[in-house]
Short mmCIF file of C-alpha atoms in Angstrom, two decimals:
data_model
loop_
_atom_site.label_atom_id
_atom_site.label_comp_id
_atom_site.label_asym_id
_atom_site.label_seq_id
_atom_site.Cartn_x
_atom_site.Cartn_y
_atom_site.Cartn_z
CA UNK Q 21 -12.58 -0.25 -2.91
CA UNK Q 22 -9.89 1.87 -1.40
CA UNK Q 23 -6.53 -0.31 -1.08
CA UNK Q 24 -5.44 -0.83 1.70
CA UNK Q 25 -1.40 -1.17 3.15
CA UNK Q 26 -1.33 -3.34 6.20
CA UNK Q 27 1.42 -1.60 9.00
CA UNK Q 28 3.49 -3.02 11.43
CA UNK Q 29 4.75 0.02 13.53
CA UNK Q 30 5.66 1.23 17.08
CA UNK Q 31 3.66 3.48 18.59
CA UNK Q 32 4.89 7.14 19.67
CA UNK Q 33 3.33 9.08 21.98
CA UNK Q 34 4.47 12.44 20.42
CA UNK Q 35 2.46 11.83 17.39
CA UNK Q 36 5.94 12.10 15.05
CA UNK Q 37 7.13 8.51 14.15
CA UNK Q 38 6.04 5.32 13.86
CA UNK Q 39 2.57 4.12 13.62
CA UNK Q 40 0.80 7.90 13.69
CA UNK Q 41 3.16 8.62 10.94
CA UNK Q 42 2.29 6.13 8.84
CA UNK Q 43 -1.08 6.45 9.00
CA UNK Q 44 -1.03 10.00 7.72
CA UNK Q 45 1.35 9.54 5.54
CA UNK Q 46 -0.93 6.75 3.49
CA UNK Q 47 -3.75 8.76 3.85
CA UNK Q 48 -2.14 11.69 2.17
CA UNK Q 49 -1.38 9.40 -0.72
CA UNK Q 50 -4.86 8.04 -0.84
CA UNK Q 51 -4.49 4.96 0.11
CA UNK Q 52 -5.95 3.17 4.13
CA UNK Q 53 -3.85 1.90 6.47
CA UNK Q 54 -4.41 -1.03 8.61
CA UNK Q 55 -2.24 -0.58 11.67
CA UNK Q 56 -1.15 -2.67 14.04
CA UNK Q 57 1.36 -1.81 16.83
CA UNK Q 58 4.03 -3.79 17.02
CA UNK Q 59 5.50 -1.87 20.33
CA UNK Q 60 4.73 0.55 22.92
CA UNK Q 61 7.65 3.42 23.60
CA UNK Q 62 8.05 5.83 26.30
CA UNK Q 63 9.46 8.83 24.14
CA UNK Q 64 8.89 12.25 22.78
CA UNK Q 65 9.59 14.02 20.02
CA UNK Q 66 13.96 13.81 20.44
CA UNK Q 67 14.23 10.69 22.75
CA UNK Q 68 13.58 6.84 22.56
CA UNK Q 69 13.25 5.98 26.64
CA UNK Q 70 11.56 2.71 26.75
CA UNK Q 71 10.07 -0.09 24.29
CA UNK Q 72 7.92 -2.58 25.17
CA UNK Q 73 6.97 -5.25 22.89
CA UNK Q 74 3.71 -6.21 22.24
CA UNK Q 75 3.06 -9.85 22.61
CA UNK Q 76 3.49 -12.01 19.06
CA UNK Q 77 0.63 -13.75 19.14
CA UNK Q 78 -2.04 -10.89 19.22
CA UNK Q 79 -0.08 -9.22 16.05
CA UNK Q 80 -0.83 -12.53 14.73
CA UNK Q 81 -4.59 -12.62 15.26
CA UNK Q 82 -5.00 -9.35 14.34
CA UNK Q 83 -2.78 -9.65 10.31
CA UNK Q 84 -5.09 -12.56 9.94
CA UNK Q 85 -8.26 -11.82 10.70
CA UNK Q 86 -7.52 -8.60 8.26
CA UNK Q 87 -5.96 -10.62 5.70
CA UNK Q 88 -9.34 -12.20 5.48
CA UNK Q 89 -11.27 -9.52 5.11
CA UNK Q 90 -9.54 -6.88 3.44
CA UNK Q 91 -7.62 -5.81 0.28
CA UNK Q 92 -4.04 -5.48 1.49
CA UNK Q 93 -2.33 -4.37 -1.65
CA UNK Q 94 1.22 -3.46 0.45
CA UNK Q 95 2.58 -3.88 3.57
CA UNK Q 96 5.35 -1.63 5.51
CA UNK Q 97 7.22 -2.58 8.43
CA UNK Q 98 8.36 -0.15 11.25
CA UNK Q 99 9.85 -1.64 14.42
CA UNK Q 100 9.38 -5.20 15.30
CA UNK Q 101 10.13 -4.00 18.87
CA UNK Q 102 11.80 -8.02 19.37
CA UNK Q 103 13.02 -11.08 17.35
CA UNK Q 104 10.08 -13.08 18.10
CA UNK Q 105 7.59 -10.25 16.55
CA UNK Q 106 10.01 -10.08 14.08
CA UNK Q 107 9.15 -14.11 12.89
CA UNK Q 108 6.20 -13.42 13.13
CA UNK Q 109 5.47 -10.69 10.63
CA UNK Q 110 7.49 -12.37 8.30
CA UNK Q 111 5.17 -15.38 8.55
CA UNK Q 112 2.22 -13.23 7.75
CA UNK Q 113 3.83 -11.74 4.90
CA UNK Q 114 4.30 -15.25 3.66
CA UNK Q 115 1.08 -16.24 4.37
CA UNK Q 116 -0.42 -12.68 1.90
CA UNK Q 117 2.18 -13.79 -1.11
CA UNK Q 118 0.71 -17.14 -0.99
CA UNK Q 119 -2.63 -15.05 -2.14
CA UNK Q 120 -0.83 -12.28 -3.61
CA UNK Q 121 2.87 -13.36 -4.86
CA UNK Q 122 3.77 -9.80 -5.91
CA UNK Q 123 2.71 -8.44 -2.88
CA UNK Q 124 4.86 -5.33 -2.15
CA UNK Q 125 7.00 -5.18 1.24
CA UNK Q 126 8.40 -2.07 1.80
CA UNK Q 127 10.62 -2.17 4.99
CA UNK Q 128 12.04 0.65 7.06
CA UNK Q 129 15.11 -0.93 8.80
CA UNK Q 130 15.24 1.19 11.77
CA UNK Q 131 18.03 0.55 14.11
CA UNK Q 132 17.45 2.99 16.24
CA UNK Q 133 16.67 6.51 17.17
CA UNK Q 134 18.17 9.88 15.46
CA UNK Q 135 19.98 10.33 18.93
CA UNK Q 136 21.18 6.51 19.26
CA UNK Q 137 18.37 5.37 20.90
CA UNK Q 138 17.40 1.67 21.12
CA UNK Q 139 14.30 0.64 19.32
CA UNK Q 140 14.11 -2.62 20.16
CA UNK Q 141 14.71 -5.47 22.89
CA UNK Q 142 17.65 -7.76 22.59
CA UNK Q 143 19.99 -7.45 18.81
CA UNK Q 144 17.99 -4.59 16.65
CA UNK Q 145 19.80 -6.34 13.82
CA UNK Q 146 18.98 -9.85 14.54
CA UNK Q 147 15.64 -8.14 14.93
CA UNK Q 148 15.54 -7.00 10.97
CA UNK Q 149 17.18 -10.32 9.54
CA UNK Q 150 13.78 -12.65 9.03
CA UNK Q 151 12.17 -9.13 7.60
CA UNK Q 152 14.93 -8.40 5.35
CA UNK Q 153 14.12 -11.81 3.55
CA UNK Q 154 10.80 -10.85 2.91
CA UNK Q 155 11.20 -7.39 1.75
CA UNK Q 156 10.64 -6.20 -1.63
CA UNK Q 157 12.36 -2.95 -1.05
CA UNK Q 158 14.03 -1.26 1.73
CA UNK Q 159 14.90 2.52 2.62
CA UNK Q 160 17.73 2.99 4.87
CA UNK Q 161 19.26 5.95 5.97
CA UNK Q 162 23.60 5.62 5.11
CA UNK Q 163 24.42 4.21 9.26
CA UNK Q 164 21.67 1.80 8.73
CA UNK Q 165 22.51 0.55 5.06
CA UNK Q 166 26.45 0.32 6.39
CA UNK Q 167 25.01 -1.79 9.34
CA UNK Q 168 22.92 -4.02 7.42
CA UNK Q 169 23.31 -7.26 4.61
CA UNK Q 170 21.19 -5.73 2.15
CA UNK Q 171 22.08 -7.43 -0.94
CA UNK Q 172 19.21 -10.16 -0.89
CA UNK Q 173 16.77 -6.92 -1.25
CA UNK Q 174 15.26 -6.46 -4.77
CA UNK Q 175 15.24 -3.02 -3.99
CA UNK Q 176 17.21 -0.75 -2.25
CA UNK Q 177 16.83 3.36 -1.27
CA UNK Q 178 19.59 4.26 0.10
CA UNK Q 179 19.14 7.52 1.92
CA UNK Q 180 21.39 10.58 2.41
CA UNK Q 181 20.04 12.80 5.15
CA UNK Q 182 22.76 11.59 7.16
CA UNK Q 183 25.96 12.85 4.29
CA UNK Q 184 26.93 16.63 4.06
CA UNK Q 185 26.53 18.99 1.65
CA UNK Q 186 23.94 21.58 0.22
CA UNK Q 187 22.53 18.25 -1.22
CA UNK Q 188 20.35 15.08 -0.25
CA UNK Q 189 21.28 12.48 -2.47
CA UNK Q 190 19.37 9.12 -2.05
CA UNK Q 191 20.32 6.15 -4.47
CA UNK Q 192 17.94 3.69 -5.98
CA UNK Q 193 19.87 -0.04 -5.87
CA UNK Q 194 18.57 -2.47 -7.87
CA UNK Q 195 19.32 -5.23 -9.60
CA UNK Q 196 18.56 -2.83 -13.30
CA UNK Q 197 21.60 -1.13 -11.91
CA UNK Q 198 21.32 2.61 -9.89
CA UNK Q 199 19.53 5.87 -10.03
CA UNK Q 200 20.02 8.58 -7.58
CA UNK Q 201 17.65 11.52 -7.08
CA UNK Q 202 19.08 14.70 -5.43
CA UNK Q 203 16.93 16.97 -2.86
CA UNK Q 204 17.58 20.26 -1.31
CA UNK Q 205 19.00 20.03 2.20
CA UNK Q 206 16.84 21.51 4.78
CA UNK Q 207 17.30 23.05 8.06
CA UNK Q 208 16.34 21.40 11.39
CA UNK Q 209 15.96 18.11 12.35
CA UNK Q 210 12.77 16.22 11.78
CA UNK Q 211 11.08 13.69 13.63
CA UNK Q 212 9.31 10.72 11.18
CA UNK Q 213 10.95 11.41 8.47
CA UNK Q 214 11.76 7.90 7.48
CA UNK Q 215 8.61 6.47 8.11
CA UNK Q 216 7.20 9.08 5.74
CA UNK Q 217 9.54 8.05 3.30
CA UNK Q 218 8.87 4.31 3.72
CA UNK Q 219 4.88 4.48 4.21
CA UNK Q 220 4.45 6.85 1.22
CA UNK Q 221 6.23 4.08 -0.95
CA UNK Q 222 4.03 1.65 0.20
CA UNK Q 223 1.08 3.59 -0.36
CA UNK Q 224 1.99 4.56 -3.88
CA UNK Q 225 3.04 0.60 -4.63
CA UNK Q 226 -0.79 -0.04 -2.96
CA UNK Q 227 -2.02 2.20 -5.99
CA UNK Q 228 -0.61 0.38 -8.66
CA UNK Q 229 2.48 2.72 -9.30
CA UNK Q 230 5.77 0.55 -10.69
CA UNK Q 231 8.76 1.10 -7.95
CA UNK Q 232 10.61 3.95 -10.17
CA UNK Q 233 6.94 6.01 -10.46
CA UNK Q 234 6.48 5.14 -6.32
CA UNK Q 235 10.07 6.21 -5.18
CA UNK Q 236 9.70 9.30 -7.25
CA UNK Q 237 6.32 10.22 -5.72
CA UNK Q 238 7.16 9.44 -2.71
CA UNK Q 239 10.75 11.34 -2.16
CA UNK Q 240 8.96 13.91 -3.38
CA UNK Q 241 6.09 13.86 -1.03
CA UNK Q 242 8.36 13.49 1.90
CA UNK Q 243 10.55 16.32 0.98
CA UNK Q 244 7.39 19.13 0.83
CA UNK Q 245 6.55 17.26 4.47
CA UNK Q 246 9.73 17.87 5.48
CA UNK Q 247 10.06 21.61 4.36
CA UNK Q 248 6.21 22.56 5.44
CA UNK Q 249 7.16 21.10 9.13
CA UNK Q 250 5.99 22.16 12.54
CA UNK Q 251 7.37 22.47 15.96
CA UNK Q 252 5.14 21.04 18.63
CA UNK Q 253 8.36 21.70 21.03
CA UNK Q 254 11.79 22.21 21.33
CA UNK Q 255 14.11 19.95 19.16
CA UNK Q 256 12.90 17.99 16.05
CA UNK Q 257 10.21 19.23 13.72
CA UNK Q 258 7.36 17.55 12.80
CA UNK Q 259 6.54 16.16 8.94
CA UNK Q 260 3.00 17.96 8.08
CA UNK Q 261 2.02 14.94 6.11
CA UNK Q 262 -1.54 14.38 5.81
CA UNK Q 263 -1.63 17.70 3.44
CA UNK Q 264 0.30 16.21 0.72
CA UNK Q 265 -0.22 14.13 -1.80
CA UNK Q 266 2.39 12.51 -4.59
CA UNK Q 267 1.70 14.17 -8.05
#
């Protein structure tokens, strides 16, 4: 059977980030995701408008009922969209590892938008603290990784899209010590990347790759997203995901 990584995203309507993003983005890797939407934005493809949470206890029904029926072999969090939603996806994961103890968690610890933009109700980082416990490896950007206590994390990717220079260089934290990799900088501004980042991983971990072979794979995979973009209108490009697949 085809493993499946169970996703906890937002939904955007412009089709760039969050729970669209991730689904292509596992596809391209081969794996199936298993979405469920965590929030409902008003936004397009540069601005965050509106969230609105989706209630706790139907994410709930809906991680069980697939935990009972389905192979989850990784799961990657987007938005919570609140605290509350925010419980309860950690309770889920706990209730997986008591199946699967070396379940992966990869975790995406969005604050907000590229533009400042709130992704969340209420505290985005009181938001990310109860997933932050359960995650096996996270992937912030260099605002989000200043903002956040990241040192219970097994793993950390620490990316640079956010530094200067001719250069992306994203750092691999972990408790072996660090590893950077170093990636062309591209022109533009793109819409998704991090979720591309973040839902490759966990689609690569879902295949049985060990974390060094998955980050690899799946920098890689995000960078040729990132460089074969499209516009669908002014502002931020668009990752052309579903085309690529980690080598």
């Amino acid at each position: 059977m085809k493993p499946c990584v169970l996703v906890f995203s937002g939904l955007d309507p412009s089709g760039g980030a969050g729970i669209q993003a991730d689904i292509e983005a596992i596809a391209a890797q081969g794996a199936h995701a298993l979405p469920i939407v965590t929030a409902l934005t008003v936004q397009d493809n540069e601005r965050v408008f509106e969230v609105a949470p989706v209630d706790a206890g139907l994410l709930t029904r809906q991680a069980v009922l697939l935990a009972d029926t389905m192979p989850i072999r990784a799961v990657k969090l987007g938005i919570p969209g609140n605290l509350e939603n925010a419980e309860a996806i950690a309770g889920i994961v706990l209730l997986l590892r008591a199946r699967q103890p070396a379940l992966p968690v990869v975790l995406d610890p969005v604050l907000a938008s590229g533009h400042g933009d709130a992704l969340a109700r209420g505290n985005a980082l009181a938001a990310l603290a109860p997933l932050l416990v359960v995650a096996t490896v996270a992937t912030p950007n260099l605002p989000e990784a200043a903002a956040l206590a990241l040192s219970g994390c097994p793993h950390v990717l620490v990316t640079g899209g956010h530094g200067d220079g001719d250069e992306v260089v994203n750092r691999w934290h972990s408790r072996g010590g660090m590893r950077e990799w170093r990636w062309p900088r591209l022109p533009g501004e793109f819409h998704g990347s991090g979720c591309t980042l973040a839902s490759s991983l966990a689609a690569r971990l879902a295949l049985g790759d060990a974390m060094a072979q998955a980050l690899e794979r799946a920098q890689r995979c995000c960078n040729q997203s990132l460089a074969d973009s499209y516009a669908i209108a002014p502002g931020q490009r668009i990752p052309r995901r579903i085309e690529h697949r980690g080598a």
